CSV table of C-alpha atoms and ligand atoms in Angstrom, one decimal:
chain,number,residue,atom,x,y,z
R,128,UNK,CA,84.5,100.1,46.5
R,129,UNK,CA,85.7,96.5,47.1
R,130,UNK,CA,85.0,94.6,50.4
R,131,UNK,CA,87.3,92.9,52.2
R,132,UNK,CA,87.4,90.5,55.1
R,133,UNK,CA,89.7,90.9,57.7
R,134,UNK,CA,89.5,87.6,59.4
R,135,UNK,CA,91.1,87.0,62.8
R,136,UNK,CA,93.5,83.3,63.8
R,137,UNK,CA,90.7,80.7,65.1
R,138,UNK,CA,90.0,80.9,69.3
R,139,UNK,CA,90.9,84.7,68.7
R,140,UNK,CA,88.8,86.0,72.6
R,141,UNK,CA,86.4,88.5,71.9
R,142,UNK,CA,84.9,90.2,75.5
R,143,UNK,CA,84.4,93.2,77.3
R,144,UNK,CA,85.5,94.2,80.4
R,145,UNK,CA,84.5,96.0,83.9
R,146,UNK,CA,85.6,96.4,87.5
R,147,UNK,CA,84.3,96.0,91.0
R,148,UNK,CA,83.9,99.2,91.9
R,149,UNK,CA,83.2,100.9,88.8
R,150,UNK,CA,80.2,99.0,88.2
R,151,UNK,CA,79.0,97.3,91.6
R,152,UNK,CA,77.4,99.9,93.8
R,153,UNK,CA,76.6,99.9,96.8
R,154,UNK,CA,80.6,99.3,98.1
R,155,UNK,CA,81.2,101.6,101.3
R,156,UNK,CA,84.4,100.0,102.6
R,157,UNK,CA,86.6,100.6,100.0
R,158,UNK,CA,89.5,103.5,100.1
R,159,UNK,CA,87.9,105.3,97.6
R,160,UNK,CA,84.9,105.7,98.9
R,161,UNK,CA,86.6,107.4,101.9
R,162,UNK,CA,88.1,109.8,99.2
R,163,UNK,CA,84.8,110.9,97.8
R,164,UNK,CA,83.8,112.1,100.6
R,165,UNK,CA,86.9,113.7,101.3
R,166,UNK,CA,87.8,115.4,98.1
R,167,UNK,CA,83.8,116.0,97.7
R,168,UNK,CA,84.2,114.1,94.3
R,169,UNK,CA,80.8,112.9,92.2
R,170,UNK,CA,80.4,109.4,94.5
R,171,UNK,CA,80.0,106.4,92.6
R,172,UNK,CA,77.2,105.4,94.6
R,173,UNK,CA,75.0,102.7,93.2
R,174,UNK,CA,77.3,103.0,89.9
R,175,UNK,CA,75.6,100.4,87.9
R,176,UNK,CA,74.2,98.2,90.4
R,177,UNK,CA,76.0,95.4,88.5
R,178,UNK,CA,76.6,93.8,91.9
R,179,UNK,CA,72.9,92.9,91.6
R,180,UNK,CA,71.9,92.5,88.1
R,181,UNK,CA,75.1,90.7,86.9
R,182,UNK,CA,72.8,87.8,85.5
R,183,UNK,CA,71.3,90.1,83.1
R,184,UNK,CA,74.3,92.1,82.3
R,185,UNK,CA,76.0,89.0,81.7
R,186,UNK,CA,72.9,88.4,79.3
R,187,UNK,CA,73.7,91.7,77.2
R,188,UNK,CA,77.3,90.0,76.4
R,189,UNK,CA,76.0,87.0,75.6
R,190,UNK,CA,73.4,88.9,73.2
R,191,UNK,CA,76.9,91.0,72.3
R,192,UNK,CA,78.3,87.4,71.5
R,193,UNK,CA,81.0,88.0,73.5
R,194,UNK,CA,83.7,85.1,74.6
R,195,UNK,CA,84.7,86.6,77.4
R,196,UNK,CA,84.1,89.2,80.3
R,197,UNK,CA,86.6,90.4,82.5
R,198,UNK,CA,85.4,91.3,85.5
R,199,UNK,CA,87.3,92.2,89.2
R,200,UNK,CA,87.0,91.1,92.8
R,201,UNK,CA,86.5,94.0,95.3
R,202,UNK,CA,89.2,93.1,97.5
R,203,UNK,CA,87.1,95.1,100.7
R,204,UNK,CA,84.2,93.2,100.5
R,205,UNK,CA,86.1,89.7,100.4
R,206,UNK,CA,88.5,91.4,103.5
R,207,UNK,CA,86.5,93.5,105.2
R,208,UNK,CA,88.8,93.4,108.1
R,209,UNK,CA,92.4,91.7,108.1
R,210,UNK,CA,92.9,88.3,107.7
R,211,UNK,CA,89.2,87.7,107.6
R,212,UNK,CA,87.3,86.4,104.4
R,213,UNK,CA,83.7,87.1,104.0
R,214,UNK,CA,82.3,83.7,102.6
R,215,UNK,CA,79.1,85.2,101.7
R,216,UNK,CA,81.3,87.5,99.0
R,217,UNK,CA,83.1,85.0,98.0
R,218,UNK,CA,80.0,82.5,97.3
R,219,UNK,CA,78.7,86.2,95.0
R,220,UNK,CA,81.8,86.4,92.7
R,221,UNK,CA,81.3,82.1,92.4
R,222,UNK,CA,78.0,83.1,91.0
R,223,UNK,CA,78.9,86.0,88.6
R,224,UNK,CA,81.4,83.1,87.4
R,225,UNK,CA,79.3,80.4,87.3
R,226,UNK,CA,76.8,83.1,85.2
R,227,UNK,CA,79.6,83.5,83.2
R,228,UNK,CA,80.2,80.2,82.0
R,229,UNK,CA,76.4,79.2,81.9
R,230,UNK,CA,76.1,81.8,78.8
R,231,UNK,CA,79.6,80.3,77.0
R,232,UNK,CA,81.8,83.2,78.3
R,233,UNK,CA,85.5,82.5,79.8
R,234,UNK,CA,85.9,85.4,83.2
R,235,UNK,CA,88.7,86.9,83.0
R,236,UNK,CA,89.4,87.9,86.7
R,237,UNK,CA,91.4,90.7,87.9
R,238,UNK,CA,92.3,90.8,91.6
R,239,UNK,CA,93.3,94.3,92.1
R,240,UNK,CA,91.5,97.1,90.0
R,241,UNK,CA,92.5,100.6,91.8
R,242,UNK,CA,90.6,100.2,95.3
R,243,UNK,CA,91.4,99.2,98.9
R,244,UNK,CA,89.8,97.8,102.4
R,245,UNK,CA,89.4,100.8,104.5
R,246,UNK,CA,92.0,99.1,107.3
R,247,UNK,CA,94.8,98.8,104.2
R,248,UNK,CA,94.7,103.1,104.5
R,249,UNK,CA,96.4,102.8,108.4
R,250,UNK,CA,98.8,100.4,107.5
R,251,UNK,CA,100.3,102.8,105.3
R,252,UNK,CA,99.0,101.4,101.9
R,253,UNK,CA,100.8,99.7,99.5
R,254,UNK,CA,103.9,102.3,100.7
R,255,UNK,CA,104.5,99.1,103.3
R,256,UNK,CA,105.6,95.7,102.2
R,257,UNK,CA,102.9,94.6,104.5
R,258,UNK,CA,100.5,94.8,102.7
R,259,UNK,CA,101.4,92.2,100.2
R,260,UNK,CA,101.1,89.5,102.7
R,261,UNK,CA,98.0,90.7,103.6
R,262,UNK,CA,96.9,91.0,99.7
R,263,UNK,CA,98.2,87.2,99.2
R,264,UNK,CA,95.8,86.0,102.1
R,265,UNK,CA,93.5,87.4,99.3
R,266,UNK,CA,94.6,86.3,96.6
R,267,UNK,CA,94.8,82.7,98.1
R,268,UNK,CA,91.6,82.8,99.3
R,269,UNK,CA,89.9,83.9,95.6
R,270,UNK,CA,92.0,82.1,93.5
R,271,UNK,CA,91.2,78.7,95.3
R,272,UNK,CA,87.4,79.5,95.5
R,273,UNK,CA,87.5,80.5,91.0
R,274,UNK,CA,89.9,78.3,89.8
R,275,UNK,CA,87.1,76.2,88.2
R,276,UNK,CA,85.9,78.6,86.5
R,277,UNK,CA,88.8,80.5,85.1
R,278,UNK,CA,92.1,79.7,83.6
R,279,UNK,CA,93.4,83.7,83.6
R,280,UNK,CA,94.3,85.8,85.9
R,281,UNK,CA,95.1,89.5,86.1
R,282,UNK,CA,96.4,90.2,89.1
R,283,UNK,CA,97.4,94.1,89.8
R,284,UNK,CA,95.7,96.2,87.6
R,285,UNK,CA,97.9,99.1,85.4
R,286,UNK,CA,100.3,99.5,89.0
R,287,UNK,CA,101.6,102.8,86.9
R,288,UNK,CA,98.6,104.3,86.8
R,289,UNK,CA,97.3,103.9,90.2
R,290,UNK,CA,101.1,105.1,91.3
R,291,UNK,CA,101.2,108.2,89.0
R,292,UNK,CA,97.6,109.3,90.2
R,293,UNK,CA,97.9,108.5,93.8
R,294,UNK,CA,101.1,109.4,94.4
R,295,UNK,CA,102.8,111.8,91.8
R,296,UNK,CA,99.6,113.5,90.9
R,297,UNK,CA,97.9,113.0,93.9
R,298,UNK,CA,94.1,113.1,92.1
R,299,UNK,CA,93.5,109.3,94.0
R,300,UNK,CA,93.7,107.6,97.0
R,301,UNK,CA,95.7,108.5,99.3
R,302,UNK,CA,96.6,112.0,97.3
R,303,UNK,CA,100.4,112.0,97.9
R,304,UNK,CA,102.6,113.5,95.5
R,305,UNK,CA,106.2,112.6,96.1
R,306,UNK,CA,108.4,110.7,93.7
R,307,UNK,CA,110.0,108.6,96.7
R,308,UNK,CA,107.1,107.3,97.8
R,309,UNK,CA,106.1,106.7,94.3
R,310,UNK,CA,108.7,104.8,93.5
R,311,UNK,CA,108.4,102.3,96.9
R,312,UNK,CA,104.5,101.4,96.0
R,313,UNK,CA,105.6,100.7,92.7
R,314,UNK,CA,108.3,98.3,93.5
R,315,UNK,CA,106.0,96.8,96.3
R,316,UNK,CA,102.9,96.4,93.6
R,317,UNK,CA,105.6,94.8,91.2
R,318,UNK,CA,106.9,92.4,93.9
R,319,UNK,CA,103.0,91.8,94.9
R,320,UNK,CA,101.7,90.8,91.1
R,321,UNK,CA,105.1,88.4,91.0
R,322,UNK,CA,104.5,86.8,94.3
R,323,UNK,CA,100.9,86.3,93.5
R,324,UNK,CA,102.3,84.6,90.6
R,325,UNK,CA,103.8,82.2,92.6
R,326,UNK,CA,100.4,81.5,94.4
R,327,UNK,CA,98.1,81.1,91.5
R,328,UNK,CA,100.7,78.8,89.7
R,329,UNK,CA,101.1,77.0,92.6
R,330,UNK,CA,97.2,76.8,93.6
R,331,UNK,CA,96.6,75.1,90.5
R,332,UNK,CA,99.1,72.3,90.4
R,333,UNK,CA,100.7,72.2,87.6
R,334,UNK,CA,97.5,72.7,85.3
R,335,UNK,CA,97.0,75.5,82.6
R,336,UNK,CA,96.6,78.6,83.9
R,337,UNK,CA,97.7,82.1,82.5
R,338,UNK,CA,98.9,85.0,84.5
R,339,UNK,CA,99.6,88.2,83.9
R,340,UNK,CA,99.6,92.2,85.2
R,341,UNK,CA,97.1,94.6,82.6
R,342,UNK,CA,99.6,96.8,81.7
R,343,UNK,CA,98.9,100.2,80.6
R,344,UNK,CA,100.7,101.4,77.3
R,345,UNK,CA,101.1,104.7,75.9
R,346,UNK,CA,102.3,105.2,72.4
R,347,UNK,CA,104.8,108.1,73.4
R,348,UNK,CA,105.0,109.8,70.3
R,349,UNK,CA,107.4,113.3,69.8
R,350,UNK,CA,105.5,117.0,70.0
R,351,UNK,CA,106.3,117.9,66.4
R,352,UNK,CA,106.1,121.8,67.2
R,353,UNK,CA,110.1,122.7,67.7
R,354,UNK,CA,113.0,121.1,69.9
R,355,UNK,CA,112.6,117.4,67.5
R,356,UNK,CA,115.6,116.4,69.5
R,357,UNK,CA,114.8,117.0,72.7
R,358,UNK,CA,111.2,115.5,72.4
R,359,UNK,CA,112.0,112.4,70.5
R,360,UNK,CA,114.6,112.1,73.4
R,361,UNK,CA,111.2,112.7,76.1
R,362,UNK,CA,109.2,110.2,74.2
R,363,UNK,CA,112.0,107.4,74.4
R,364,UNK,CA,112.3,108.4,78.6
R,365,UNK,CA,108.7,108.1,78.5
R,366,UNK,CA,108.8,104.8,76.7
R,367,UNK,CA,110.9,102.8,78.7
R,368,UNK,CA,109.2,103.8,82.1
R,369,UNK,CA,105.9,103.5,81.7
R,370,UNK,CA,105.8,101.2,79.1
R,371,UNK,CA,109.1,99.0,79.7
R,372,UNK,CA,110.2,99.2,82.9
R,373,UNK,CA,107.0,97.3,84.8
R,374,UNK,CA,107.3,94.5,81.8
R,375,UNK,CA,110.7,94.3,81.9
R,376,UNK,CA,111.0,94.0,85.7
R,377,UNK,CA,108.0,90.9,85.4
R,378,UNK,CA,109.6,89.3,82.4
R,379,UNK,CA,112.3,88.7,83.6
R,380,UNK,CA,111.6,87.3,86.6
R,381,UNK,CA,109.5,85.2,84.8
R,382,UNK,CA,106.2,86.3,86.7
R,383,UNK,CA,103.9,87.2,83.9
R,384,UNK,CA,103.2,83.9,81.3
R,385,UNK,CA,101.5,86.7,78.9
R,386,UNK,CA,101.2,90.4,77.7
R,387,UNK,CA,98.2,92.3,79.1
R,388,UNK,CA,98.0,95.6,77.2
R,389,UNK,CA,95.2,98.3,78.4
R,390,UNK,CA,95.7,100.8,75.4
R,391,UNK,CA,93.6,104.0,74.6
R,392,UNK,CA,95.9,107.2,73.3
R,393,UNK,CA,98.9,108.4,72.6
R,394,UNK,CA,101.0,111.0,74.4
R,395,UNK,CA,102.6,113.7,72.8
R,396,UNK,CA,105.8,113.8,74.5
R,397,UNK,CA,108.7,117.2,75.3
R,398,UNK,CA,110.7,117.9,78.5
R,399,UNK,CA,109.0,119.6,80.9
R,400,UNK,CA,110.6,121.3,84.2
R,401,UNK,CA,114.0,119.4,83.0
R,402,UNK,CA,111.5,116.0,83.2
R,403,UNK,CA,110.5,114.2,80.2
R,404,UNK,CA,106.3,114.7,80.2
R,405,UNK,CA,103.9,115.4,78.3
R,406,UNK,CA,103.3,118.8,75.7
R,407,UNK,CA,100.2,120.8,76.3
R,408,UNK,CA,100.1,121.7,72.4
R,409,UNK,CA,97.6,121.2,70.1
R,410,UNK,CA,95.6,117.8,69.0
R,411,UNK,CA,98.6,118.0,66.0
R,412,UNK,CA,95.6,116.9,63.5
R,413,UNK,CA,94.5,114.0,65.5
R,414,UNK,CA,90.6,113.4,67.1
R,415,UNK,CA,90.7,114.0,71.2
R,416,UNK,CA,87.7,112.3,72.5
R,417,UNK,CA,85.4,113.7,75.7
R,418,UNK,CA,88.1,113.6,77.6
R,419,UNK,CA,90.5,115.1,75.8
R,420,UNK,CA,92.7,112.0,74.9
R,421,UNK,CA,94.5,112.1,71.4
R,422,UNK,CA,92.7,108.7,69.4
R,423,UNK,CA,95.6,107.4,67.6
R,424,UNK,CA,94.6,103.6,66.1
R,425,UNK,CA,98.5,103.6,64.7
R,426,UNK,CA,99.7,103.4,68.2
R,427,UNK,CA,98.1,100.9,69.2
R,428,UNK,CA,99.8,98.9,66.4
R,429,UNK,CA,103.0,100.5,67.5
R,430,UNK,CA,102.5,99.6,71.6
R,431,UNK,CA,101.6,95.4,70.5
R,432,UNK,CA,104.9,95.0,68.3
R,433,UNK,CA,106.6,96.2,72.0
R,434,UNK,CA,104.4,93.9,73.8
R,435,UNK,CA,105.1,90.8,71.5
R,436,UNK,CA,108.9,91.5,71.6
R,437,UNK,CA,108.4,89.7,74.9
R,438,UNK,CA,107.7,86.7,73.1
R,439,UNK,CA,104.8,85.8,75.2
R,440,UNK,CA,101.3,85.9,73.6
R,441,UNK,CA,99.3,89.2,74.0
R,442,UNK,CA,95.9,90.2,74.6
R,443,UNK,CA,94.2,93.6,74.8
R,444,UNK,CA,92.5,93.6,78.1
R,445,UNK,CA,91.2,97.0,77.4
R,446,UNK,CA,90.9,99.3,74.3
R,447,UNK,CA,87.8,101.8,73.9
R,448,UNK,CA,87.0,105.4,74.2
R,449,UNK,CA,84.2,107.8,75.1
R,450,UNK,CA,82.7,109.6,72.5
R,451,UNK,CA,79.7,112.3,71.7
R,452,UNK,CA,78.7,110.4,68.5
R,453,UNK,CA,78.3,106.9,68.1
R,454,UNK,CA,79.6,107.5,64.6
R,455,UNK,CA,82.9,108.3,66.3
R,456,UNK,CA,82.4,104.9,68.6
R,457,UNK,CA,82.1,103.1,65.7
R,458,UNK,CA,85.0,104.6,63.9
R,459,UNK,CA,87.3,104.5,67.0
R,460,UNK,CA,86.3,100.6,66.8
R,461,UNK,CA,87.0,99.4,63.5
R,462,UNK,CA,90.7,101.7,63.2
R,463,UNK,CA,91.6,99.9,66.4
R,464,UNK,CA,90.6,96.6,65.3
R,465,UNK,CA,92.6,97.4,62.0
R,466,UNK,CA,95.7,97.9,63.9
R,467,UNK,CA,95.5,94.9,65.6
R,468,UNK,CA,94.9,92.6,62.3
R,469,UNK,CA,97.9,94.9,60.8
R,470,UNK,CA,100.4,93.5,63.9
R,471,UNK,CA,99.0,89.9,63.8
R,472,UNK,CA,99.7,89.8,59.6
R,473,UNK,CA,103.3,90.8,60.4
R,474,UNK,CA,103.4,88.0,62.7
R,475,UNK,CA,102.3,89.4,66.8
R,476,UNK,CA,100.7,86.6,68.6
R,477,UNK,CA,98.1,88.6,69.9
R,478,UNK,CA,95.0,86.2,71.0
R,479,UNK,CA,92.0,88.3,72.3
R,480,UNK,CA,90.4,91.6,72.6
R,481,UNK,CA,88.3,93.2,75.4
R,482,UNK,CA,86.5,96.4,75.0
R,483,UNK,CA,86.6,98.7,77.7
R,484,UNK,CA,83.8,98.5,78.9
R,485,UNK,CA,80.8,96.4,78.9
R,486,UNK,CA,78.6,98.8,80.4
R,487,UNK,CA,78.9,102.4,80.9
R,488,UNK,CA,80.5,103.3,84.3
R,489,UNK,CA,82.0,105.2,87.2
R,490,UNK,CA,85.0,106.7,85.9
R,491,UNK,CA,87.2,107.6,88.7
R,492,UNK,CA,87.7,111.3,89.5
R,493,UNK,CA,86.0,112.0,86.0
R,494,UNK,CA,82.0,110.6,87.5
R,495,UNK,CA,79.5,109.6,85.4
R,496,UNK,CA,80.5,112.2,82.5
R,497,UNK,CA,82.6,110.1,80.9
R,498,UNK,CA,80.9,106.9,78.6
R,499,UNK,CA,83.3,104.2,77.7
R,500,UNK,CA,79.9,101.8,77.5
R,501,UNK,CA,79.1,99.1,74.7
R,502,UNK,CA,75.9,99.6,76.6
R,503,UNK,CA,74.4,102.7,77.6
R,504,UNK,CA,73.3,102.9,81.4
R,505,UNK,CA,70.6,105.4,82.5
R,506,UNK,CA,72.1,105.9,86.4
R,507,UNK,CA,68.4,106.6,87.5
R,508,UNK,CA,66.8,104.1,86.4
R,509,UNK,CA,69.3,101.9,85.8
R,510,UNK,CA,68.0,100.8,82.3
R,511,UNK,CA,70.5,99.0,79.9
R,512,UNK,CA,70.3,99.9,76.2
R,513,UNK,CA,73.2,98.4,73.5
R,514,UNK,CA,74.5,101.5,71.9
R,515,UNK,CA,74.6,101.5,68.1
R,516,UNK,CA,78.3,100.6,67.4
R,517,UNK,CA,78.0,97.8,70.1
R,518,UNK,CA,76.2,95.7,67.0
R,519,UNK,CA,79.3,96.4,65.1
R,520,UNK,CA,81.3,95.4,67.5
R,521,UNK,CA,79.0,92.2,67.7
R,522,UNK,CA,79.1,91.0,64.3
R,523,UNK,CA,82.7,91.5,64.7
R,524,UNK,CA,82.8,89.2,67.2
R,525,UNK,CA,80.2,86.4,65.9
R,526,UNK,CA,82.1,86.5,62.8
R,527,UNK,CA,85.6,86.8,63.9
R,528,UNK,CA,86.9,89.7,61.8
R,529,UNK,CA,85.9,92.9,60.1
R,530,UNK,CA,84.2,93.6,56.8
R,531,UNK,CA,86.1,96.7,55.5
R,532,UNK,CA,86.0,98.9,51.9
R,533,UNK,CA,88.9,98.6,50.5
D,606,LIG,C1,91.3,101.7,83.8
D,606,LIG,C2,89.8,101.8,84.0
D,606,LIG,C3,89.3,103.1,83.4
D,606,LIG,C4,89.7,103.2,82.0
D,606,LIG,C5,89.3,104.5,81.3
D,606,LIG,C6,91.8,102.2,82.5
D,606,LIG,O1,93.1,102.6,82.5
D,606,LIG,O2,91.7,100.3,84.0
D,606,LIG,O3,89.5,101.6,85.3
D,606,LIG,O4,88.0,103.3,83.6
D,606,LIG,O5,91.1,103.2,81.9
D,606,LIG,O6,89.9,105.6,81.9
């Protein structure tokens, strides 16, 4: 079998990425903590205690040769109460960046990853427009404090998801499930990421800096078992709302200067109640990992030449899986990172790739069952070990691009 190299455009960003509350600990004035208790859920307690041992995480990436780490700021530490800013908080995230840069790796930093203040809950949430003044105060207050340190921001977090979850499915904060209000936090966390925007551009003066929303994409692909019609018309519905519509609305008010894709599975897609959703059929010959998500590398493919019809440059903020075998890691990995070499020959200008996640973590209403890590965590003891197909993914990174038998 021949070898071949797959090599990736010069400054291509390698990294990994995490979030506040998934991998802090010790965060008790956040919404979801209130829901833990409240819905008896697995707490995320002292998640990864990243919080304190960023400095040696951050030493595992740099081992990992990574070029970058996106991490998140816990809004409810930063604003514990209204209109107040917690310097000490603040002074914490300037030293995870600060970390950052002292081991050669460019922060990515996210402003909004799922999670509240406790005093956003009364207020009404993100159903009221007031919170997005109070989320700029934020947002002005970070952005000034980081800008030396960063020159990309995300600023909301996949708004779909947190929507569909907290207020169609109701499984998160604040548990509503009506399409109305649904509809009205979308629109305000849309109008919140452009008006942030407008901040951070405006914060740094004229000088470089790169904004944009991580989007989560879906390649909606038709059930194949009966009705073709009628499904490849669910997967096109599908399509342009949860993929389009939040780009669309950004692009083209000209709030977003690049593509942020978060992309994991597909969906197989058929009506459902008269609604376009997703079919409960089989895995239609495709791996589901320990979650049940159908692993489908061609989609991925599929979702970037979407995001590059923008004709902004893309970057994968988040792509990974959680597996039994590292075998299944590893192969997860290298289809993915096929797919993406596959778009840029046919001319995508996609210009990084962050694994999700750097460390295993707390993963929402799913616990601590679920490992999306490069880096195993043992929650007791809180011992770091680099899983197998993390060196993979290192060399992949030190060398920038893949080795594969052709
Ligand atoms: C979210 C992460 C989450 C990951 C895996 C992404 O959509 O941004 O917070 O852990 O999916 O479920």
């Amino acid at each position: 079998m021949a070898d071949s190299f797959l090599r990736f455009p010069k400054d291509f960003l390698w990294g990994a990425a995490l979030s506040a509350y998934q991998s802090e600990g010790g965060n008790a004035v956040c919404d979801w903590y209130q829901w833990e208790q409240k819905r008896r859920l697995v707490p995320a307690g002292n998640a990864c205690r990243h919080y304190d041992f960023f400095e040696s995480d951050f030493d595992i990436a740099a081992q990992l040769h990574l070029g970058a780490v996106r991490i998140s700021i816990e809004w409810a530490r930063v604003c514990p109460r209204e209109g107040y800013i917690e310097r000490s908080v603040v002074e914490h995230y300037r030293a995870v960046c600060r970390a950052l840069r002292a081991r050669h790796i460019k922060p990515l930093i996210t402003l909004h990853h799922f999670t509240n203040p406790l005093w956003v809950s009364p207020l009404k949430g993100w159903e009221s427009s007031r919170v997005i003044d109070a989320f700029l105060f934020f947002v002005r207050a970070v952005v000034a404090a980081l800008r030396e340190y960063t020159d990309m921001w995300l600023v909301i977090n996949e708004p779909e998801v947190y929507v569909y979850n907290g207020y169609i499915a109701g499984i998160w904060p604040p548990g509503c499930t009506n399409i109305g209000t649904a509809w009205r936090v979308l629109r305000n966390m849309l109008a919140a990421s452009c008006a942030a925007y407008r901040e951070i551009k405006s914060i740094y003066c004229g000088e470089m800096v790169q904004v944009s929303m991580p989007h989560h994409m879906r390649y909606f692909r038709q059930c194949p078992v009966s009705n073709f019609g009628q499904n490849a018309l669910a997967a096109w519905c599908n399509n342009m709302v949860f993929n389009r519509y939040p780009l669309d609305y950004l692009a083209r008010r000209q709030a977003i200067d690049c593509v942020a894709v978060n992309y994991y599975c597909n969906s197989f897609s058929a009506f459902k109640n008269f609604l376009p959703g997703e079919c409960s059929c089989a895995s239609h010959g495709l791996h589901k990992n320990t979650l049940g998500w159908h692993v489908d590398a061609q989609g991925l493919y599929q979702v970037l030449t979407q995001a590059c019809s923008y004709g902004l440059p893309v970057y994968i903020t988040e792509n990974g899986t959680t597996e039994h075998a590292d075998a299944l890691y590893k192969e997860y990995l290298v289809r993915h990172i096929q797919a993406i070499h596959r778009a840029l020959t046919q001319g995508c200008d996609i210009r990084g790739y962050l694994w999700w996640a750097l460390l295993d973590n707390f993963e929402w209403d799913n616990g601590y069952g679920p490992r999306f890590g490069l880096t195993h965590v043992d929650y007791t003891t809180q011992e770091r070990r680099i899983k197998p197909f993390a060196q993979e993914y290192a060399k992949i990174c030190k060398e920038n691009g893949i080795s594969i038998n052709a």
